[in-house]
Amino acid sequence: MTQVYNFSSGPAVLPREVMLAAQSELVDWHGSGMSVMEMSHRGREFTQIITEAEADLRKLLAVPASHRILFLPGGAHFQFAMVPLNLAAEGDTVDYVNTGHWSKIAIKEARRYAKVNIAASGEEGHFTAIPDEADWQRSDNAAYLHYCSNETIGGVEFPYIPKSDATLVCDMSSNILSRPIDVSQFGLIYAGAQKNIGPSGLTIAIVREDLLGRARPGTPTMLDYSVHAEADSLYNTPPTFGIYMAGLVFKWLLEQGGVAGAEARNIEKAALLYETVDTSAGFYSCPIEKPFRSRMNVPFRLADESLDDAFLEGAKARGLVQLKGHRSVGGMRASIYNAMPLEGVKALCDYMRDFTRSHG
Ligand code: PMP
């Protein structure tokens, strides 16, 4: 089999051990004679799978008893609507921090349901930094404050959890499980699975219990968090295979020292890659201000854009794939989520230096 290092932003690389485990039990899960894909979501076997997945995620993030863990269908885009529908009443004001592409989409959707106050925006600075928290213009009585902890396309990441009197809501799609977080500070955390958790089609929500049961009248049943909570994430047929894969990833992470272990590896990987960019004498550059550089998504440009195609081709020849930046920003982007091994980042850094020597 061709071995590559896959730098895709998502769906992204999954741990090799997890893929092999899934392969070995694909057609016969634990002697049941069935694939997880073929099982009833209400049967004994799948009940064990989802119960363990939830317990393992609770352990990994030290989710307090005050918060429910939900396995929801659909991507994070569903959450952009579910958040205002469930947490804001008609006419309420909600605060959003705009740090880039995904914040903007969340804001656009929220505007359909609530009065959105942009508490802070990094747009003037081309989203190269997180606006200083001291300057945020918060509403007096916002139903919640929403932010995106890691902008997957732009590559800016919050190095801290914002303080908020209003219920704190966070899109953690692209950095959940990459570092320890204090879940008790949040009313709601949500994350599409396809970066650090598992295959796409599954979204995790971690919601404080007292926020359940507040969906505004007219909210579609499937978009009401309390419906999913009451049914233990089995209101409808959930993405069972995705939940199973997420469970394998959670077990893998627990074996690797949990999120603290993941954080240590992520710091090392990101440092190597940014150092390679920063010491290239301008051959490569990354526009993001250092304190806000993402540990998960490293965007970089070649000073001479006419070399982009050659860079990508040469990378592919060395088994370094999916490095092309998002179509909206161009350049390159290396996504180095939990499942990207250190060796993959080292191989990319070696290639980048070699490419500089041959083209610089
Ligand atoms: N938020 C962030 C931070 C993302 O990176 C993405 C997808 N890349 C989304 C939201 C949207 O997720 P989905 O496509 O699963 O709806």
Coordinates of C-alpha atoms and ligand atoms in Angstrom, one line a residue:
M1 CA 0.0 0.0 0.0
T2 CA 1.2 3.5 -0.8
Q3 CA 2.3 5.3 2.4
V4 CA 1.6 9.0 2.4
Y5 CA 1.5 11.8 4.9
N6 CA -1.9 13.4 4.4
F7 CA -2.1 17.1 5.4
S8 CA -5.8 17.5 4.5
S9 CA -7.8 20.0 6.5
G10 CA -10.7 17.6 6.7
P11 CA -11.8 15.0 6.3
A12 CA -8.4 14.4 7.6
V13 CA -5.9 11.7 8.4
L14 CA -7.0 9.3 11.1
P15 CA -4.6 7.3 13.4
R16 CA -3.2 4.4 11.5
E17 CA -3.8 2.1 14.5
V18 CA -7.5 3.1 14.5
M19 CA -7.8 2.4 10.8
L20 CA -6.2 -1.0 11.2
A21 CA -8.4 -1.9 14.2
A22 CA -11.5 -0.9 12.2
Q23 CA -10.3 -2.9 9.2
S24 CA -9.7 -6.0 11.4
E25 CA -13.3 -5.9 12.7
L26 CA -15.0 -4.4 9.7
V27 CA -17.1 -7.5 8.9
D28 CA -17.3 -9.1 12.3
W29 CA -17.4 -6.7 15.3
H30 CA -16.2 -8.6 18.5
G31 CA -17.5 -11.9 17.3
S32 CA -21.0 -10.7 16.7
G33 CA -20.8 -11.8 13.0
M34 CA -22.0 -8.3 12.0
S35 CA -20.3 -5.1 10.9
V36 CA -21.0 -2.1 13.0
M37 CA -22.6 -0.8 9.8
E38 CA -25.1 -3.6 9.9
M39 CA -26.2 -3.4 13.5
S40 CA -29.4 -1.9 15.0
H41 CA -28.6 1.4 16.7
R42 CA -30.8 0.2 19.6
G43 CA -29.2 -3.3 19.9
R44 CA -26.9 -4.4 22.8
E45 CA -23.8 -4.2 20.7
F46 CA -24.2 -0.6 19.5
T47 CA -25.4 0.4 23.0
Q48 CA -22.0 -0.7 24.2
I49 CA -20.2 1.2 21.5
I50 CA -21.9 4.5 22.0
T51 CA -21.8 4.2 25.8
E52 CA -18.1 3.6 25.8
A53 CA -17.5 6.4 23.3
E54 CA -19.3 8.9 25.5
A55 CA -17.5 7.7 28.6
D56 CA -14.1 7.9 27.0
L57 CA -14.8 11.4 25.6
R58 CA -16.0 12.5 29.0
K59 CA -12.7 11.2 30.5
L60 CA -10.5 12.8 27.8
L61 CA -12.0 16.3 28.2
A62 CA -12.9 15.9 31.9
V63 CA -16.5 16.8 31.0
P64 CA -18.2 17.7 34.3
A65 CA -21.5 16.1 35.3
S66 CA -23.3 19.4 34.6
H67 CA -22.7 18.9 30.8
R68 CA -24.3 16.4 28.4
I69 CA -22.4 14.9 25.5
L70 CA -24.4 14.5 22.3
F71 CA -23.6 12.7 19.1
L72 CA -25.5 14.6 16.4
P73 CA -25.9 14.0 12.7
G74 CA -24.9 16.6 10.2
G75 CA -21.8 18.8 10.2
A76 CA -20.9 21.9 12.1
H77 CA -23.1 23.9 9.7
F78 CA -26.1 22.5 11.5
Q79 CA -24.8 24.0 14.7
F80 CA -24.7 27.4 13.1
A81 CA -28.5 27.3 13.1
M82 CA -29.0 25.1 16.2
V83 CA -27.1 27.5 18.4
P84 CA -29.4 30.5 17.9
L85 CA -32.5 28.4 17.7
N86 CA -31.8 26.8 21.0
L87 CA -30.1 29.4 23.0
A88 CA -31.7 32.7 21.9
A89 CA -35.3 33.7 22.1
E90 CA -36.9 35.7 19.3
G91 CA -35.5 39.2 19.4
D92 CA -32.6 38.4 21.6
T93 CA -29.1 39.9 21.0
V94 CA -26.2 37.5 20.6
D95 CA -22.5 38.3 20.5
Y96 CA -20.2 36.9 17.9
V97 CA -16.4 37.3 17.6
N98 CA -15.3 37.3 13.9
T99 CA -11.9 35.7 13.4
G100 CA -12.3 34.5 9.9
H101 CA -14.1 32.3 7.4
W102 CA -16.0 30.0 9.8
S103 CA -16.9 32.8 12.2
K104 CA -18.4 34.6 9.3
I105 CA -20.6 31.7 8.2
A106 CA -21.8 31.2 11.8
I107 CA -22.6 34.9 11.9
K108 CA -24.5 34.9 8.6
E109 CA -26.7 32.0 9.8
A110 CA -27.3 33.5 13.3
R111 CA -28.5 36.7 11.6
R112 CA -31.5 34.7 10.3
Y113 CA -32.7 34.1 13.9
A114 CA -31.3 36.8 16.2
K115 CA -29.8 40.3 16.5
V116 CA -26.1 39.7 16.0
N117 CA -23.6 42.1 17.6
I118 CA -20.1 41.6 16.3
A119 CA -18.2 42.0 19.6
A120 CA -14.9 42.0 17.8
S121 CA -13.6 41.4 14.3
G122 CA -10.1 40.6 13.0
E123 CA -11.2 41.6 9.5
E124 CA -9.4 44.9 9.2
G125 CA -6.1 43.1 10.0
H126 CA -7.0 40.4 7.4
F127 CA -7.6 37.9 10.2
T128 CA -3.9 37.6 11.1
A129 CA -4.6 38.0 14.9
I130 CA -7.3 37.6 17.5
P131 CA -8.6 41.0 18.5
D132 CA -7.5 42.0 22.0
E133 CA -10.1 40.9 24.4
A134 CA -9.9 44.2 26.3
D135 CA -11.4 45.9 23.3
W136 CA -14.3 43.6 22.7
Q137 CA -17.7 45.4 22.5
R138 CA -20.0 43.1 24.3
S139 CA -23.7 43.6 24.6
D140 CA -25.2 44.1 28.0
N141 CA -27.5 41.2 27.9
A142 CA -26.4 38.9 25.1
A143 CA -28.0 35.5 25.1
Y144 CA -24.6 34.0 24.4
L145 CA -21.1 34.8 23.1
H146 CA -20.0 32.7 20.2
Y147 CA -16.4 32.3 18.9
C148 CA -14.4 29.8 16.8
S149 CA -11.4 28.5 18.7
N150 CA -9.5 27.7 15.6
E151 CA -10.0 29.1 12.1
T152 CA -9.3 26.1 9.9
I153 CA -8.7 28.1 6.7
G154 CA -7.0 31.2 8.1
G155 CA -4.9 29.4 10.7
V156 CA -5.6 31.6 13.7
E157 CA -6.2 29.9 17.0
F158 CA -7.3 31.3 20.4
P159 CA -4.4 30.7 22.9
Y160 CA -6.9 31.2 25.7
I161 CA -10.6 30.8 26.6
P162 CA -12.4 34.2 26.5
K163 CA -14.0 35.4 29.7
S164 CA -17.7 35.8 29.4
D165 CA -20.6 36.7 31.6
A166 CA -22.9 35.6 28.8
T167 CA -23.2 31.9 28.0
L168 CA -20.0 30.9 26.2
V169 CA -20.4 29.0 22.9
C170 CA -17.5 27.7 20.9
D171 CA -17.0 26.1 17.5
M172 CA -14.1 23.7 18.2
S173 CA -14.4 21.8 15.0
S174 CA -10.7 21.9 14.2
N175 CA -9.0 21.9 17.5
I176 CA -11.1 19.9 19.9
L177 CA -9.0 17.3 21.8
S178 CA -5.8 18.9 20.7
R179 CA -5.2 20.5 24.2
P180 CA -6.8 20.3 27.6
I181 CA -9.7 22.7 28.1
D182 CA -11.9 23.6 31.1
V183 CA -15.3 22.5 29.8
S184 CA -17.1 24.1 32.8
Q185 CA -16.5 27.5 31.3
F186 CA -18.7 26.8 28.3
G187 CA -22.4 26.6 27.9
L188 CA -21.9 24.8 24.6
I189 CA -19.0 23.3 22.6
Y190 CA -19.6 21.8 19.2
A191 CA -17.3 20.2 16.7
G192 CA -17.7 18.5 13.4
A193 CA -15.9 15.1 13.6
Q194 CA -13.8 15.1 10.5
K195 CA -10.6 16.6 11.9
N196 CA -9.7 15.2 15.3
I197 CA -12.5 12.8 15.9
G198 CA -13.5 10.6 13.0
P199 CA -15.3 10.5 9.7
S200 CA -17.5 13.3 8.5
G201 CA -21.3 13.3 9.1
L202 CA -21.0 13.3 12.9
T203 CA -20.9 16.3 15.2
I204 CA -20.2 16.3 18.9
A205 CA -22.0 18.8 21.1
I206 CA -21.2 19.2 24.8
V207 CA -24.0 21.2 26.3
R208 CA -24.7 22.4 29.8
E209 CA -27.8 20.7 31.1
D210 CA -29.6 23.9 32.1
L211 CA -29.5 25.2 28.5
L212 CA -31.6 22.2 27.3
G213 CA -35.4 22.6 26.7
R214 CA -35.2 26.2 25.6
A215 CA -35.5 25.9 21.9
R216 CA -37.8 28.5 20.5
P217 CA -41.2 27.6 19.2
G218 CA -41.1 26.3 15.7
T219 CA -37.7 24.8 16.0
P220 CA -37.6 21.6 13.9
T221 CA -37.5 18.6 16.2
M222 CA -34.2 17.4 14.8
L223 CA -32.6 20.8 15.6
D224 CA -33.6 20.8 19.3
Y225 CA -30.7 19.7 21.6
S226 CA -33.1 18.5 24.3
V227 CA -34.7 16.0 21.9
H228 CA -31.3 14.4 21.3
A229 CA -30.4 14.6 25.0
E230 CA -33.6 13.0 26.1
A231 CA -33.1 10.2 23.6
D232 CA -29.4 9.7 24.5
S233 CA -28.4 10.7 21.0
L234 CA -30.7 8.0 19.5
Y235 CA -33.7 10.0 18.6
N236 CA -33.2 9.1 15.0
T237 CA -30.8 6.6 13.4
P238 CA -27.5 8.3 14.2
P239 CA -24.3 8.0 12.1
T240 CA -23.4 4.7 13.8
F241 CA -20.2 4.0 12.0
G242 CA -18.9 7.5 12.6
I243 CA -19.7 7.1 16.3
Y244 CA -17.9 3.7 16.4
M245 CA -14.8 5.3 14.7
A246 CA -14.9 8.2 17.1
G247 CA -14.9 5.7 19.9
L248 CA -11.8 4.0 18.5
V249 CA -10.1 7.4 18.2
F250 CA -11.0 8.3 21.8
K251 CA -9.4 5.0 23.0
W252 CA -6.3 5.6 20.9
L253 CA -6.0 9.1 22.5
L254 CA -6.4 7.7 26.0
E255 CA -3.6 5.3 25.3
Q256 CA -1.4 8.1 24.0
G257 CA -1.6 10.1 27.2
G258 CA -4.9 11.8 26.6
V259 CA -5.3 15.4 25.5
A260 CA -2.2 16.5 27.6
G261 CA -0.1 14.0 25.6
A262 CA -1.7 15.2 22.3
E263 CA -1.0 18.8 23.3
A264 CA 2.7 18.1 23.9
R265 CA 3.0 16.4 20.5
N266 CA 1.1 19.2 18.8
I267 CA 3.3 21.9 20.2
E268 CA 6.4 20.1 19.0
K269 CA 5.0 19.5 15.5
A270 CA 3.7 23.1 15.0
A271 CA 7.0 24.6 16.3
L272 CA 9.0 22.5 13.8
L273 CA 6.9 23.6 10.9
Y274 CA 6.7 27.3 11.8
E275 CA 10.4 27.3 12.4
T276 CA 11.0 26.0 8.9
V277 CA 8.8 28.8 7.5
D278 CA 10.4 31.5 9.6
T279 CA 14.0 30.4 8.9
S280 CA 13.6 30.2 5.1
A281 CA 14.9 33.8 4.5
G282 CA 11.5 34.8 3.0
F283 CA 11.2 31.8 0.7
Y284 CA 8.1 30.8 2.7
S285 CA 6.0 33.1 4.8
C286 CA 3.1 32.8 7.3
P287 CA 1.1 35.9 7.8
I288 CA -0.4 35.0 11.2
E289 CA 1.0 36.8 14.2
K290 CA 3.0 34.4 16.4
P291 CA 0.8 34.3 19.5
F292 CA -2.2 33.3 17.4
R293 CA -0.7 30.8 15.0
S294 CA -2.7 27.6 14.9
R295 CA -1.2 24.4 16.1
M296 CA -3.6 22.5 13.8
N297 CA -3.6 24.3 10.5
V298 CA -0.4 26.0 9.2
P299 CA -0.9 28.2 6.2
F300 CA 2.1 29.3 4.3
R301 CA 3.0 30.9 1.0
L302 CA 5.9 30.7 -1.4
A303 CA 7.3 34.2 -2.1
D304 CA 7.3 33.2 -5.8
E305 CA 3.8 31.9 -6.4
S306 CA 4.8 30.6 -9.8
L307 CA 6.5 27.8 -8.0
D308 CA 3.3 26.6 -6.2
D309 CA 2.6 23.9 -8.7
A310 CA 6.1 22.6 -8.7
F311 CA 6.1 22.6 -4.9
L312 CA 2.9 20.6 -4.8
E313 CA 4.1 18.1 -7.4
G314 CA 7.4 17.6 -5.7
A315 CA 5.6 17.1 -2.4
K316 CA 3.3 14.5 -3.9
A317 CA 6.3 12.6 -5.3
R318 CA 7.6 12.3 -1.8
G319 CA 4.2 11.2 -0.4
L320 CA 3.3 14.5 1.1
V321 CA -0.3 15.1 -0.1
Q322 CA -3.2 17.6 0.2
L323 CA -1.1 20.6 0.9
K324 CA -2.9 23.1 -1.4
G325 CA -4.4 26.0 0.6
H326 CA -8.1 26.7 0.6
R327 CA -9.4 28.1 -2.7
S328 CA -10.3 31.3 -1.0
V329 CA -6.8 32.1 0.2
G330 CA -4.4 30.2 -2.1
G331 CA -0.9 29.2 -1.1
M332 CA -0.3 26.2 1.0
R333 CA -1.8 24.8 4.2
A334 CA -0.5 21.9 6.2
S335 CA -3.1 20.5 8.6
I336 CA -1.4 18.7 11.4
Y337 CA -4.1 17.3 13.6
N338 CA -3.6 14.8 16.4
A339 CA -3.3 11.9 14.0
M340 CA -0.4 13.4 12.0
P341 CA 2.7 11.8 13.3
L342 CA 5.9 13.9 14.1
E343 CA 7.6 12.0 11.3
G344 CA 5.1 13.4 8.8
V345 CA 5.9 17.0 9.9
K346 CA 9.7 16.2 9.8
A347 CA 9.3 14.8 6.3
L348 CA 7.5 18.0 5.2
C349 CA 10.1 20.3 6.8
D350 CA 12.9 18.3 5.1
Y351 CA 11.1 18.6 1.8
M352 CA 10.5 22.4 2.2
R353 CA 14.3 22.9 2.9
D354 CA 15.2 20.8 -0.1
F355 CA 12.8 22.7 -2.3
T356 CA 14.4 26.0 -1.2
R357 CA 17.8 24.7 -2.1
S358 CA 16.8 23.5 -5.5
H359 CA 14.6 26.6 -6.3
G360 CA 15.8 29.4 -4.1
Ligands
PMP1 N1 -16.3 25.2 11.6 C1 -15.0 24.9 11.4 C2 -14.0 25.5 12.3 C3 -14.7 24.1 10.3 O1 -13.4 23.9 10.1 C4 -15.7 23.6 9.5 C5 -15.3 22.6 8.3 N2 -14.1 22.6 7.9 C6 -17.0 23.8 9.8 C7 -17.3 24.6 10.8 C8 -18.1 23.3 8.9 O2 -18.2 21.9 9.1 P1 -19.1 21.0 8.2 O3 -18.6 21.1 6.8 O4 -18.9 19.7 8.8 O5 -20.5 21.5 8.3

